[in-house]
PDB file of C-alpha atoms in Angstrom:
ATOM      1  CA  MET A 832      -0.016   0.131  -0.160  1.00  0.00           C
ATOM      2  CA  GLY A 833       2.815   2.199   1.031  1.00  0.00           C
ATOM      3  CA  LYS A 834       4.293   2.116  -2.648  1.00  0.00           C
ATOM      4  CA  GLU A 835       0.808   2.281  -4.307  1.00  0.00           C
ATOM      5  CA  PHE A 836       0.021   5.416  -2.238  1.00  0.00           C
ATOM      6  CA  LYS A 837       3.599   6.953  -2.618  1.00  0.00           C
ATOM      7  CA  CYS A 838       4.339   6.981   1.359  1.00  0.00           C
ATOM      8  CA  SER A 839       6.432   5.099   3.785  1.00  0.00           C
ATOM      9  CA  GLU A 840       5.370   1.788   5.432  1.00  0.00           C
ATOM     10  CA  ALA A 841       5.214   3.442   8.727  1.00  0.00           C
ATOM     11  CA  ASN A 842       2.583   5.927   7.606  1.00  0.00           C
ATOM     12  CA  VAL A 843       0.475   3.300   6.198  1.00  0.00           C
ATOM     13  CA  ARG A 844       0.479   1.559   9.361  1.00  0.00           C
ATOM     14  CA  ARG A 845      -0.264   4.592  11.550  1.00  0.00           C
ATOM     15  CA  ILE A 846      -3.004   5.646   8.984  1.00  0.00           C
ATOM     16  CA  VAL A 847      -4.474   2.137   9.363  1.00  0.00           C
ATOM     17  CA  LYS A 848      -4.278   1.725  12.948  1.00  0.00           C
ATOM     18  CA  ASN A 849      -5.137   5.409  13.954  1.00  0.00           C
ATOM     19  CA  ASP A 850      -7.365   6.801  11.344  1.00  0.00           C
ATOM     20  CA  LEU A 851      -9.161   3.664  10.029  1.00  0.00           C
ATOM     21  CA  ASN A 852      -9.311   1.880  13.765  1.00  0.00           C
ATOM     22  CA  CYS A 853      -8.168  -1.493  12.025  1.00  0.00           C
ATOM     23  CA  TYR A 854      -6.107  -3.811  13.739  1.00  0.00           C
ATOM     24  CA  PRO A 855      -3.902  -6.921  12.156  1.00  0.00           C
ATOM     25  CA  TYR A 856      -5.665 -10.326  12.404  1.00  0.00           C
ATOM     26  CA  ASN A 857      -4.001 -13.298  11.831  1.00  0.00           C
ATOM     27  CA  LEU A 858      -6.652 -15.529  10.304  1.00  0.00           C
ATOM     28  CA  GLN A 859      -7.012 -18.953  11.968  1.00  0.00           C
ATOM     29  CA  LYS A 860      -7.446 -22.019   9.971  1.00  0.00           C
ATOM     30  CA  ASP A 861     -10.104 -24.394  11.459  1.00  0.00           C
ATOM     31  CA  HIS A 862     -11.023 -28.242  10.475  1.00  0.00           C
ATOM     32  CA  LEU A 863     -14.229 -28.481   8.889  1.00  0.00           C
ATOM     33  CA  LEU A 864     -16.500 -30.294  11.056  1.00  0.00           C
ATOM     34  CA  THR A 865     -19.144 -31.919   9.057  1.00  0.00           C
ATOM     35  CA  GLU A 866     -22.446 -33.678  10.677  1.00  0.00           C
ATOM     36  CA  LYS A 867     -20.797 -37.048   9.914  1.00  0.00           C
ATOM     37  CA  ILE A 868     -17.266 -36.053  11.806  1.00  0.00           C
ATOM     38  CA  LYS A 869     -19.373 -34.215  14.608  1.00  0.00           C
ATOM     39  CA  ALA A 870     -21.247 -37.527  15.224  1.00  0.00           C
ATOM     40  CA  SER A 871     -18.040 -39.578  14.933  1.00  0.00           C
ATOM     41  CA  ARG A 872     -16.434 -37.246  17.665  1.00  0.00           C
ATOM     42  CA  LEU A 873     -19.321 -37.387  20.033  1.00  0.00           C
ATOM     43  CA  ARG A 874     -19.426 -41.312  19.642  1.00  0.00           C
ATOM     44  CA  GLN A 875     -15.508 -41.419  20.442  1.00  0.00           C
ATOM     45  CA  CYS A 876     -15.845 -38.825  23.305  1.00  0.00           C
ATOM     46  CA  LYS A 877     -18.264 -40.889  24.917  1.00  0.00           C
ATOM     47  CA  LYS A 878     -16.095 -43.987  24.886  1.00  0.00           C
ATOM     48  CA  LEU A 879     -13.194 -41.950  26.300  1.00  0.00           C
ATOM     49  CA  LEU A 880     -15.767 -41.026  29.093  1.00  0.00           C
ATOM     50  CA  ARG A 881     -16.594 -44.461  29.843  1.00  0.00           C
ATOM     51  CA  LEU A 882     -12.751 -45.642  29.985  1.00  0.00           C
ATOM     52  CA  ALA A 883     -12.496 -42.445  32.152  1.00  0.00           C
ATOM     53  CA  ALA A 884     -15.229 -43.721  34.668  1.00  0.00           C
ATOM     54  CA  ALA A 885     -13.452 -47.015  34.675  1.00  0.00           C
ATOM     55  CA  GLY A 886     -10.187 -45.669  35.660  1.00  0.00           C
ATOM     56  CA  ARG A 887      -8.516 -46.459  32.188  1.00  0.00           C
ATOM     57  CA  ASN A 888      -6.819 -43.245  31.637  1.00  0.00           C
ATOM     58  CA  ARG A 889      -4.855 -42.577  34.662  1.00  0.00           C
ATOM     59  CA  ASN A 890      -1.690 -43.122  32.946  1.00  0.00           C
ATOM     60  CA  VAL A 891      -1.625 -42.424  29.271  1.00  0.00           C
ATOM     61  CA  LEU A 892       1.381 -42.201  26.982  1.00  0.00           C
ATOM     62  CA  PHE A 893       0.480 -39.807  24.017  1.00  0.00           C
ATOM     63  CA  SER A 894       2.458 -40.051  20.911  1.00  0.00           C
ATOM     64  CA  ASP A 895       2.704 -37.757  17.980  1.00  0.00           C
ATOM     65  CA  GLU A 896       4.627 -36.742  15.177  1.00  0.00           C
ATOM     66  CA  LYS A 897       5.984 -33.227  14.600  1.00  0.00           C
ATOM     67  CA  VAL A 898       8.212 -31.412  12.302  1.00  0.00           C
ATOM     68  CA  PHE A 899       9.504 -28.231  13.672  1.00  0.00           C
ATOM     69  CA  THR A 900      12.000 -25.608  13.252  1.00  0.00           C
ATOM     70  CA  ILE A 901      14.112 -24.903  16.630  1.00  0.00           C
ATOM     71  CA  GLU A 902      13.980 -21.219  17.722  1.00  0.00           C
ATOM     72  CA  ARG A 903      11.935 -19.932  14.674  1.00  0.00           C
ATOM     73  CA  VAL A 904       8.713 -18.864  16.201  1.00  0.00           C
ATOM     74  CA  HIS A 905       8.087 -18.827  20.162  1.00  0.00           C
ATOM     75  CA  ASN A 906       4.844 -20.339  20.886  1.00  0.00           C
ATOM     76  CA  HIS A 907       3.718 -19.226  24.482  1.00  0.00           C
ATOM     77  CA  GLN A 908       1.552 -22.296  24.646  1.00  0.00           C
ATOM     78  CA  ASN A 909       4.704 -24.418  25.029  1.00  0.00           C
ATOM     79  CA  ASP A 910       5.496 -22.528  28.226  1.00  0.00           C
ATOM     80  CA  ARG A 911       2.977 -24.697  30.158  1.00  0.00           C
ATOM     81  CA  GLN A 912       3.784 -28.124  31.521  1.00  0.00           C
ATOM     82  CA  LEU A 913       0.612 -30.120  31.507  1.00  0.00           C
ATOM     83  CA  LEU A 914       1.366 -33.837  32.648  1.00  0.00           C
ATOM     84  CA  PRO A 915       3.916 -33.708  35.407  1.00  0.00           C
ATOM     85  CA  LYS A 916       4.401 -37.497  35.267  1.00  0.00           C
ATOM     86  CA  GLY A 917       7.120 -37.457  32.747  1.00  0.00           C
ATOM     87  CA  LYS A 918       8.036 -37.299  29.151  1.00  0.00           C
ATOM     88  CA  THR A 919       9.765 -39.967  26.956  1.00  0.00           C
ATOM     89  CA  PRO A 920      12.809 -39.046  25.006  1.00  0.00           C
ATOM     90  CA  LEU A 921      12.436 -37.280  21.773  1.00  0.00           C
ATOM     91  CA  VAL A 922      13.097 -39.337  18.864  1.00  0.00           C
ATOM     92  CA  PHE A 923      14.338 -37.278  16.040  1.00  0.00           C
ATOM     93  CA  VAL A 924      14.159 -38.896  12.424  1.00  0.00           C
ATOM     94  CA  GLU A 925      16.524 -37.757   9.648  1.00  0.00           C
ATOM     95  CA  LYS A 926      15.060 -35.602   7.011  1.00  0.00           C
ATOM     96  CA  GLY A 927      14.095 -37.708   4.003  1.00  0.00           C
ATOM     97  CA  VAL A 928      13.440 -40.892   6.060  1.00  0.00           C
ATOM     98  CA  LYS A 929       9.916 -42.393   5.148  1.00  0.00           C
ATOM     99  CA  ILE A 930       8.441 -43.832   8.498  1.00  0.00           C
ATOM    100  CA  ASP A 931       6.961 -46.790   7.284  1.00  0.00           C
ATOM    101  CA  LYS A 932       5.643 -49.493   9.749  1.00  0.00           C
ATOM    102  CA  LYS A 933       8.753 -51.177   9.934  1.00  0.00           C
ATOM    103  CA  TYR A 934      10.755 -48.067  10.794  1.00  0.00           C
ATOM    104  CA  TYR A 935       8.079 -47.223  13.281  1.00  0.00           C
ATOM    105  CA  GLN A 936       8.085 -50.468  14.991  1.00  0.00           C
ATOM    106  CA  ASP A 937      11.817 -51.078  15.039  1.00  0.00           C
ATOM    107  CA  ASN A 938      13.236 -47.460  15.754  1.00  0.00           C
ATOM    108  CA  ILE A 939      10.323 -45.773  17.677  1.00  0.00           C
ATOM    109  CA  LEU A 940       8.311 -48.465  19.297  1.00  0.00           C
ATOM    110  CA  LYS A 941      10.761 -51.424  20.256  1.00  0.00           C
ATOM    111  CA  ALA A 942      13.955 -49.026  21.108  1.00  0.00           C
ATOM    112  CA  VAL A 943      12.234 -46.188  22.583  1.00  0.00           C
ATOM    113  CA  VAL A 944       8.594 -46.441  23.745  1.00  0.00           C
ATOM    114  CA  ASP A 945       8.888 -49.894  25.145  1.00  0.00           C
ATOM    115  CA  LEU A 946      12.239 -49.422  27.084  1.00  0.00           C
ATOM    116  CA  TRP A 947      10.839 -46.138  28.484  1.00  0.00           C
ATOM    117  CA  THR A 948       7.507 -47.505  29.529  1.00  0.00           C
ATOM    118  CA  ARG A 949       9.062 -50.421  31.343  1.00  0.00           C
ATOM    119  CA  ALA A 950      11.173 -48.219  33.431  1.00  0.00           C
ATOM    120  CA  HIS A 951       8.785 -45.303  33.852  1.00  0.00           C
ATOM    121  CA  PHE A 952       5.321 -47.260  34.695  1.00  0.00           C
ATOM    122  CA  GLY A 953       6.908 -50.441  35.755  1.00  0.00           C
ATOM    123  CA  GLU A 954       3.881 -52.748  36.945  1.00  0.00           C
ATOM    124  CA  ASN A 955       1.399 -49.823  37.256  1.00  0.00           C
ATOM    125  CA  PRO A 956      -1.383 -49.700  34.470  1.00  0.00           C
ATOM    126  CA  TRP A 957      -1.222 -47.498  31.744  1.00  0.00           C
ATOM    127  CA  THR A 958      -2.481 -46.865  28.298  1.00  0.00           C
ATOM    128  CA  PHE A 959      -1.093 -46.120  25.014  1.00  0.00           C
ATOM    129  CA  GLN A 960      -2.476 -43.470  22.481  1.00  0.00           C
ATOM    130  CA  GLN A 961      -0.972 -42.739  19.458  1.00  0.00           C
ATOM    131  CA  TYR A 962      -1.462 -40.676  16.362  1.00  0.00           C
ATOM    132  CA  TRP A 963      -2.851 -42.419  13.505  1.00  0.00           C
ATOM    133  CA  PRO A 964      -0.856 -42.246  10.047  1.00  0.00           C
ATOM    134  CA  PRO A 965      -0.630 -45.372   8.091  1.00  0.00           C
ATOM    135  CA  ALA A 966       2.487 -46.805   9.893  1.00  0.00           C
ATOM    136  CA  HIS A 967       0.885 -46.681  13.198  1.00  0.00           C
ATOM    137  CA  GLY A 968      -2.281 -48.224  12.094  1.00  0.00           C
ATOM    138  CA  ALA A 969      -0.833 -51.065  10.170  1.00  0.00           C
ATOM    139  CA  LYS A 970      -2.100 -54.504  11.176  1.00  0.00           C
ATOM    140  CA  ALA A 971       1.565 -55.696  12.229  1.00  0.00           C
ATOM    141  CA  THR A 972       1.870 -52.303  14.094  1.00  0.00           C
ATOM    142  CA  MET A 973      -1.305 -53.119  16.247  1.00  0.00           C
ATOM    143  CA  GLN A 974      -0.349 -56.662  16.896  1.00  0.00           C
ATOM    144  CA  LEU A 975       3.242 -55.266  18.159  1.00  0.00           C
ATOM    145  CA  CYS A 976       1.357 -52.619  20.328  1.00  0.00           C
ATOM    146  CA  GLU A 977      -1.006 -55.514  21.775  1.00  0.00           C
ATOM    147  CA  ARG A 978       2.029 -57.568  22.511  1.00  0.00           C
ATOM    148  CA  LEU A 979       4.074 -54.998  24.204  1.00  0.00           C
ATOM    149  CA  PHE A 980       1.632 -52.523  25.946  1.00  0.00           C
ATOM    150  CA  PRO A 981      -0.779 -53.483  28.372  1.00  0.00           C
ATOM    151  CA  ALA A 982      -3.589 -51.383  26.703  1.00  0.00           C
ATOM    152  CA  THR A 983      -3.755 -49.620  23.423  1.00  0.00           C
ATOM    153  CA  TRP A 984      -6.616 -47.173  22.492  1.00  0.00           C
ATOM    154  CA  GLY A 985      -7.650 -47.814  18.932  1.00  0.00           C
ATOM    155  CA  LYS A 986      -8.792 -45.185  16.296  1.00  0.00           C
ATOM    156  CA  ASP A 987     -12.426 -45.916  17.657  1.00  0.00           C
ATOM    157  CA  ALA A 988     -11.685 -44.639  21.318  1.00  0.00           C
ATOM    158  CA  TYR A 989      -9.624 -41.405  20.357  1.00  0.00           C
ATOM    159  CA  PRO A 990     -11.771 -38.538  18.709  1.00  0.00           C
ATOM    160  CA  SER A 991     -10.992 -37.839  14.946  1.00  0.00           C
ATOM    161  CA  ASN A 992      -9.668 -34.422  14.091  1.00  0.00           C
ATOM    162  CA  SER A 993      -9.184 -33.481  17.777  1.00  0.00           C
ATOM    163  CA  PRO A 994      -5.787 -32.169  18.143  1.00  0.00           C
ATOM    164  CA  ASP A 995      -6.966 -30.280  21.123  1.00  0.00           C
ATOM    165  CA  LEU A 996      -6.841 -33.511  22.841  1.00  0.00           C
ATOM    166  CA  ASN A 997      -3.014 -34.501  22.438  1.00  0.00           C
ATOM    167  CA  PRO A 998      -1.118 -32.605  24.850  1.00  0.00           C
ATOM    168  CA  LEU A 999       2.072 -32.993  23.125  1.00  0.00           C
ATOM    169  CA  ASP A1000       1.362 -30.032  20.937  1.00  0.00           C
ATOM    170  CA  TYR A1001       1.755 -28.006  24.093  1.00  0.00           C
ATOM    171  CA  SER A1002       4.872 -29.529  26.074  1.00  0.00           C
ATOM    172  CA  VAL A1003       7.578 -30.096  23.467  1.00  0.00           C
TER     173      VAL A1003
END
């Protein structure tokens, strides 16, 4: 706008703010929730409530994948510690590595998650909740999870399109 009106960027900002009473607003992207998705989320949330009532969610290990850049933008949401029980070590995957079911099972579930949960939870009951890309939902992966972990929430127990339920987005 400054170039178009032949004035400085600072003047444009001042005019927009002081004279036009306009302020910058960052457009938030929201996931479209169709009636089908809403019904699915409600059904899955009710299942979570039943699990909670039965005491099945006292200790939950959440997993997630995240691509991030160190120190690029500071998110104040990350200043909070939501789960004081403990954190697993972060697993860094080299750029360009495809996380298929074999890689996920060998390098993440067996090499990190299984060892950490044995040391952290010991004999205490706990539940595993994972993010659901194809490698996580593969039949062989689910069989491994059933063998290694005492309880694993399936896709039907965790509401779809609910990133707000995963505390990992706020604690890394």
